[in-house]
Coordinates of C-alpha atoms and ligand atoms in Angstrom, one line a residue:
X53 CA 23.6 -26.4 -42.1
X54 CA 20.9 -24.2 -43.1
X55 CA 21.4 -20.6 -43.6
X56 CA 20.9 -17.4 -45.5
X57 CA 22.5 -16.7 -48.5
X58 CA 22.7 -14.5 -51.5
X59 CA 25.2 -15.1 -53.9
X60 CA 26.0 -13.7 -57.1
X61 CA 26.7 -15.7 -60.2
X62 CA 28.2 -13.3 -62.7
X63 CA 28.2 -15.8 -65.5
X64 CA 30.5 -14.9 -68.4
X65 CA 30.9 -10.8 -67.8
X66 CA 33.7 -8.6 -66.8
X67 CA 37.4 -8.2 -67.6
X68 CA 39.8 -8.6 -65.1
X69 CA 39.9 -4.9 -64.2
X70 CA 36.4 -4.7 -64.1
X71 CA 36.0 -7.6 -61.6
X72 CA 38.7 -6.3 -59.6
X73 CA 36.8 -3.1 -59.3
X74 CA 33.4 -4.5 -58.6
X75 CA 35.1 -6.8 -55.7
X76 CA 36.5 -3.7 -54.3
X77 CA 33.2 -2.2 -54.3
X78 CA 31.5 -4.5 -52.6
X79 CA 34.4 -5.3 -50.2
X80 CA 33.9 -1.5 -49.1
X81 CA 30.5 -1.8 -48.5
X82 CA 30.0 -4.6 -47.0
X83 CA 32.4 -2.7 -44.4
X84 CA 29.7 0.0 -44.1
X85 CA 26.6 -1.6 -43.7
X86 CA 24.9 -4.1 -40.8
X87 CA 24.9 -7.9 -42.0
X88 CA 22.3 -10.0 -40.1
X89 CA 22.6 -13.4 -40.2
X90 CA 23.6 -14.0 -43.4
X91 CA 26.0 -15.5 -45.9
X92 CA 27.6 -13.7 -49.1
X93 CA 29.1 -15.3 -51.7
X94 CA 30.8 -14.3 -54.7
X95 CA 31.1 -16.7 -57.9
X96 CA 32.9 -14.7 -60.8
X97 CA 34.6 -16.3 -64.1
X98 CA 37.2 -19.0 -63.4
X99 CA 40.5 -16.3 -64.1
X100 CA 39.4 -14.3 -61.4
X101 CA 38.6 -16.6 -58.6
X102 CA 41.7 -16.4 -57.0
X103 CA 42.0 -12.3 -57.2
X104 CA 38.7 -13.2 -55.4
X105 CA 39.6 -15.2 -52.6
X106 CA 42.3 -13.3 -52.0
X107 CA 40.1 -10.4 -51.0
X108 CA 37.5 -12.6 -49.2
X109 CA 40.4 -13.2 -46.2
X110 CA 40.2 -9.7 -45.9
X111 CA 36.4 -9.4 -46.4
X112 CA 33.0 -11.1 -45.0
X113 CA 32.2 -13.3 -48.3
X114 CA 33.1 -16.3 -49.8
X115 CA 33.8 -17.6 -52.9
X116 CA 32.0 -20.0 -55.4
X117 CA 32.8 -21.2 -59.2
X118 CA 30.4 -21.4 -61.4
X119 CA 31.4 -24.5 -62.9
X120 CA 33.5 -27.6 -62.0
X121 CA 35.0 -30.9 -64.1
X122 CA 33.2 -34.3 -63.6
X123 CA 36.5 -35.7 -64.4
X124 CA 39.0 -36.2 -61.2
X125 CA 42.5 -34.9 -63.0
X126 CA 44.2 -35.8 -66.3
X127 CA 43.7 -35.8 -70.3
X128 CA 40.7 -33.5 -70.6
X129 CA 41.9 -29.9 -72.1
X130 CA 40.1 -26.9 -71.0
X131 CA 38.7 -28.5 -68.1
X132 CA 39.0 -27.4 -64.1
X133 CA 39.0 -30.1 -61.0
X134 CA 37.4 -29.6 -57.8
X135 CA 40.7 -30.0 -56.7
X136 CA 41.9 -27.0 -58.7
X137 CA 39.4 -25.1 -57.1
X138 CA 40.0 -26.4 -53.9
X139 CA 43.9 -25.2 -53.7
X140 CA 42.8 -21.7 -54.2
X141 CA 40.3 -22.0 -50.9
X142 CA 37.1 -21.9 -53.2
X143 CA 34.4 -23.2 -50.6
X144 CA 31.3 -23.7 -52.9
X145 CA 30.3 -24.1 -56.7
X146 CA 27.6 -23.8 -58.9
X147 CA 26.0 -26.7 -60.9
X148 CA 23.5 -27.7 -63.1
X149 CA 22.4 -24.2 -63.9
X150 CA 19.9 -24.0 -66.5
X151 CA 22.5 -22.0 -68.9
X152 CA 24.5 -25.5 -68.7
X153 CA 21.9 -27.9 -68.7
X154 CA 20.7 -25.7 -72.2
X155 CA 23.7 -25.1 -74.0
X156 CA 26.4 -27.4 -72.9
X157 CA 24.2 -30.5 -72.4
X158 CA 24.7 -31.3 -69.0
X159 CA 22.7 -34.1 -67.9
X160 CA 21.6 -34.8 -64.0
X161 CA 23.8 -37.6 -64.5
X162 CA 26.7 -35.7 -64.9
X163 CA 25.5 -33.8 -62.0
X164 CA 25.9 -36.4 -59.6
X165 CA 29.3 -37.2 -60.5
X166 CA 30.0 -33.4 -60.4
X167 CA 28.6 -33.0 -56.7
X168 CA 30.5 -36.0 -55.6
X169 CA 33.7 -34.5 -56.9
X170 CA 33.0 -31.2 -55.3
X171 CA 32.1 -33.2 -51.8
X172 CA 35.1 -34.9 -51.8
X173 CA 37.3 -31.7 -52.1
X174 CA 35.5 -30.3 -49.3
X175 CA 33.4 -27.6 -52.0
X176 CA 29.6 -27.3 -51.1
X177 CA 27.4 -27.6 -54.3
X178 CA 25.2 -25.3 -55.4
X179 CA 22.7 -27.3 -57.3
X180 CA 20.0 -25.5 -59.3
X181 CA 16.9 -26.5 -60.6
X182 CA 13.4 -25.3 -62.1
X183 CA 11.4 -25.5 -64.9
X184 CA 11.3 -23.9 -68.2
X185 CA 7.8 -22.0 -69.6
X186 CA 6.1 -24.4 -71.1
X187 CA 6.9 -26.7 -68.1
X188 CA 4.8 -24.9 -66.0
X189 CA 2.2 -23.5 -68.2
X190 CA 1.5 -27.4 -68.7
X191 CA 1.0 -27.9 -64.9
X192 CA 4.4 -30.1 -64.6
X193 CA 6.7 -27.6 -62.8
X194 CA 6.5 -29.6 -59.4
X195 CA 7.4 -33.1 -62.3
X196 CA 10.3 -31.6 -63.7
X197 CA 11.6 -30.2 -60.8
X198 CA 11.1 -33.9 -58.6
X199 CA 12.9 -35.1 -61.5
X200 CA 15.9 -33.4 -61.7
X201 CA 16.3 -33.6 -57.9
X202 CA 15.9 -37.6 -57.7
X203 CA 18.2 -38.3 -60.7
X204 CA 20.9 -36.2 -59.6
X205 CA 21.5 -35.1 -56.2
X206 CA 18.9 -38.1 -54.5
X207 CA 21.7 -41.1 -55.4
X208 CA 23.9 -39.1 -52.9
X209 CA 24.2 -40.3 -49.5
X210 CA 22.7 -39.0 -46.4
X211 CA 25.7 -37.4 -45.0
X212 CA 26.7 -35.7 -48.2
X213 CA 23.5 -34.3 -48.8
X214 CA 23.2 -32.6 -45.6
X215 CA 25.8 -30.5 -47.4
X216 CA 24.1 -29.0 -50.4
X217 CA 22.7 -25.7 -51.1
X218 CA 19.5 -25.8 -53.3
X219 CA 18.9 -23.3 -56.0
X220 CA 15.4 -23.0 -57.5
X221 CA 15.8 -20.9 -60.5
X222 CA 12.8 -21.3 -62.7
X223 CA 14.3 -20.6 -66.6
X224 CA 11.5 -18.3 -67.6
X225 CA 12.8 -16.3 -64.7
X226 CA 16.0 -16.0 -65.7
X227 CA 17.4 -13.0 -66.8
X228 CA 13.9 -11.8 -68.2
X229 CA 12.6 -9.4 -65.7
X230 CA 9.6 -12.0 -64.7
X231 CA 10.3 -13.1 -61.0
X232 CA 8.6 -15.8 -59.6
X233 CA 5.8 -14.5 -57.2
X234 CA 6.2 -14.6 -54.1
X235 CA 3.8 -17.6 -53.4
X236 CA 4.7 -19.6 -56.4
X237 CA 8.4 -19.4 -54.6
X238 CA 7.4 -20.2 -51.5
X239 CA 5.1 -23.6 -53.0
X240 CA 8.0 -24.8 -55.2
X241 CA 10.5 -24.2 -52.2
X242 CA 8.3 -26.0 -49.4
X243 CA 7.4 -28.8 -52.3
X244 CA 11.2 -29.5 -52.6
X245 CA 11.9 -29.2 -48.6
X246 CA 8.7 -32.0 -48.2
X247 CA 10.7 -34.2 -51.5
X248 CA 14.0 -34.0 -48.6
X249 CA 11.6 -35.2 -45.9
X250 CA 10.5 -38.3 -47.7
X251 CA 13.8 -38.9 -48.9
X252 CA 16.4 -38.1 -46.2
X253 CA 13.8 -36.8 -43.3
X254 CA 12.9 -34.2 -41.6
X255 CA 16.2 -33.2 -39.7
X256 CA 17.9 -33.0 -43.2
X257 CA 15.5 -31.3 -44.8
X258 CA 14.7 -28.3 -41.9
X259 CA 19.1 -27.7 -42.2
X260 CA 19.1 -27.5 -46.3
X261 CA 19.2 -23.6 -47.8
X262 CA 16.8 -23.4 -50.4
X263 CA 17.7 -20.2 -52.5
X264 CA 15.3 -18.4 -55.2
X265 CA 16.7 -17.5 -58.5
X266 CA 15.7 -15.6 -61.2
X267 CA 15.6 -11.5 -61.5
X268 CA 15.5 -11.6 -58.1
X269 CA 16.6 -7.7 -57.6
X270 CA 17.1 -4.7 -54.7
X271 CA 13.4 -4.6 -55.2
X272 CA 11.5 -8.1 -54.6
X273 CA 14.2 -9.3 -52.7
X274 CA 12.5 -8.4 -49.7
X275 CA 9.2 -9.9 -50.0
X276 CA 11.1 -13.2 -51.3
X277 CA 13.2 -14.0 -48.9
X278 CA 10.6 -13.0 -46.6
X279 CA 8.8 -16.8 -47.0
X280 CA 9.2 -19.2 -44.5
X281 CA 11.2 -21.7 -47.0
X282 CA 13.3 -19.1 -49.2
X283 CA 16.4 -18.9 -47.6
X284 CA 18.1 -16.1 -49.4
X285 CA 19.0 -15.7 -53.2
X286 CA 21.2 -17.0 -56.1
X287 CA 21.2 -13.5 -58.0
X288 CA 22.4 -13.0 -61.9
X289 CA 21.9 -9.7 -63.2
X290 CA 21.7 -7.6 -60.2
X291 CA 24.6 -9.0 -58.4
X292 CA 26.9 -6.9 -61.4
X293 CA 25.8 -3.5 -59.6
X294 CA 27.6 -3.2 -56.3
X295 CA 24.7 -0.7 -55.3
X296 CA 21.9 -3.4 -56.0
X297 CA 23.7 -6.3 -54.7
X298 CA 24.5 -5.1 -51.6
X299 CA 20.5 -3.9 -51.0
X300 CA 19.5 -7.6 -52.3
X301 CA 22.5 -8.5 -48.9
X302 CA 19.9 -6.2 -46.4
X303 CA 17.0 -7.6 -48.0
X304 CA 16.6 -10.1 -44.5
Ligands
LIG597 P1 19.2 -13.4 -63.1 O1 20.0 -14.7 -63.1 O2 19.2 -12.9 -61.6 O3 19.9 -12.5 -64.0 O4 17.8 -13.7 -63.5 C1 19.9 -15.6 -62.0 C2 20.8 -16.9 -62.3 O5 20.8 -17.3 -63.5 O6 21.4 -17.4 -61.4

């Protein structure tokens, strides 16, 4: 069902101390400030996801991992299920970030198999996508980013994919300062909404969240989210600062 979000992906940062004390911060203001319409997520570092959704009954968020297993259960060390996640009430997770595709090789073939793992434990995939620099200084950002979305996430079925949460999150964007502008958001987002309507339709694709991503911060937040197909934000940096993460939250 569409809706806005922001969540915050803190990637690999904070001890548990630290995280305990950024939940807290933005537990106690989220208590103090006027939420309209919209839908907060937190996705720390697997150890402290269950310290998180331990706060979250008492709190308006929920709770994502960054990362899940495209293995079911069994002889694969180091690895978590969506089943794992799922018995400590985490609701969504994060794949195919670009920090995953890059260094730890994940194909959109894996993807797939991760989503459908996710679906069946009742966790909603957050599936990102985008282009890297050269990508788009080419002309082949709208290519790549077709791609991606037909090899992984298109072999899923109707009813599943009604289920997913889009993240475009172009790379040079990440984590460098550059934000997207505001239009080139709002082309790649509609492009990817009109991709659903050929593929799924038109009812599937107006109920899909499409979030930006990529140093989106308490600043632009605003006059992204403000386009008529960004619906809210998958925030990296900024969602470490209680302060700016909870502006980037009454940025709709
Ligand atoms: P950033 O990261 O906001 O620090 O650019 C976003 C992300 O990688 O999800």
């Amino acid at each position: 069902m569409r809706r806005n979000i922001v969540a915050g992906n803190w990637k690999m940062n904070k001890t548990f101390q630290e995280a305990d004390d950024l939940i807290n911060e933005i537990s106690e203001g989220l208590d103090d400030i006027s939420i309209k319409n919209v839908e907060i997520i937190l996705c720390p570092p697997f150890p402290f996801l269950e310290m998180t959704t331990d706060y979250a009954q008492e709190s308006n968020f929920s709770v994502g991992a960054q990362n899940v297993s495209s293995y079911e259960a069994g002889a694969y060390t180091g690895e978590i299920s969506a089943q794992m996640l799922q018995s400590i009430d985490v609701e969504y997770c994060i794949i195919g970030h670009s920090e995953r595709r890059k260094y730890f090789k994940e194909t959109d073939e894996i993807l797939t198999l991760k989503a459908e793992m996710l679906l069946k434990c009742g966790i909603i995939p957050i599936f990102c996508c985008g282009e890297e620099l050269p990508e788009r200084e080419a002309g082949n950002h709208f290519n790549v980013v077709k791609t991606q979305l037909e090899t992984a996430l298109f072999k899923l079925d109707p009813l599943d994919f009604g289920k997913i949460v889009i993240a475009y999150e172009p790379v040079w964007a990440i984590g460098t300062g550059v934000t997207a502008s505001s239009d080139q958001a709002q082309e790649m987002h509609a492009y990817i909404r009109s991709l659903i309507i050929e593929k799924y339709g038109k009812e599937t694709a107006k109920n899909t969240s499409i979030l930006y991503g990529g140093s989106c911060n308490a600043k632009n937040a605003k006059e992204l989210f403000a386009n008529p197909d960004v619906d809210g934000g998958l925030i990296g940096g900024a969602s470490l600062i209680a302060e700016d993460f909870l502006k980037i939250i009454q940025s709709f």
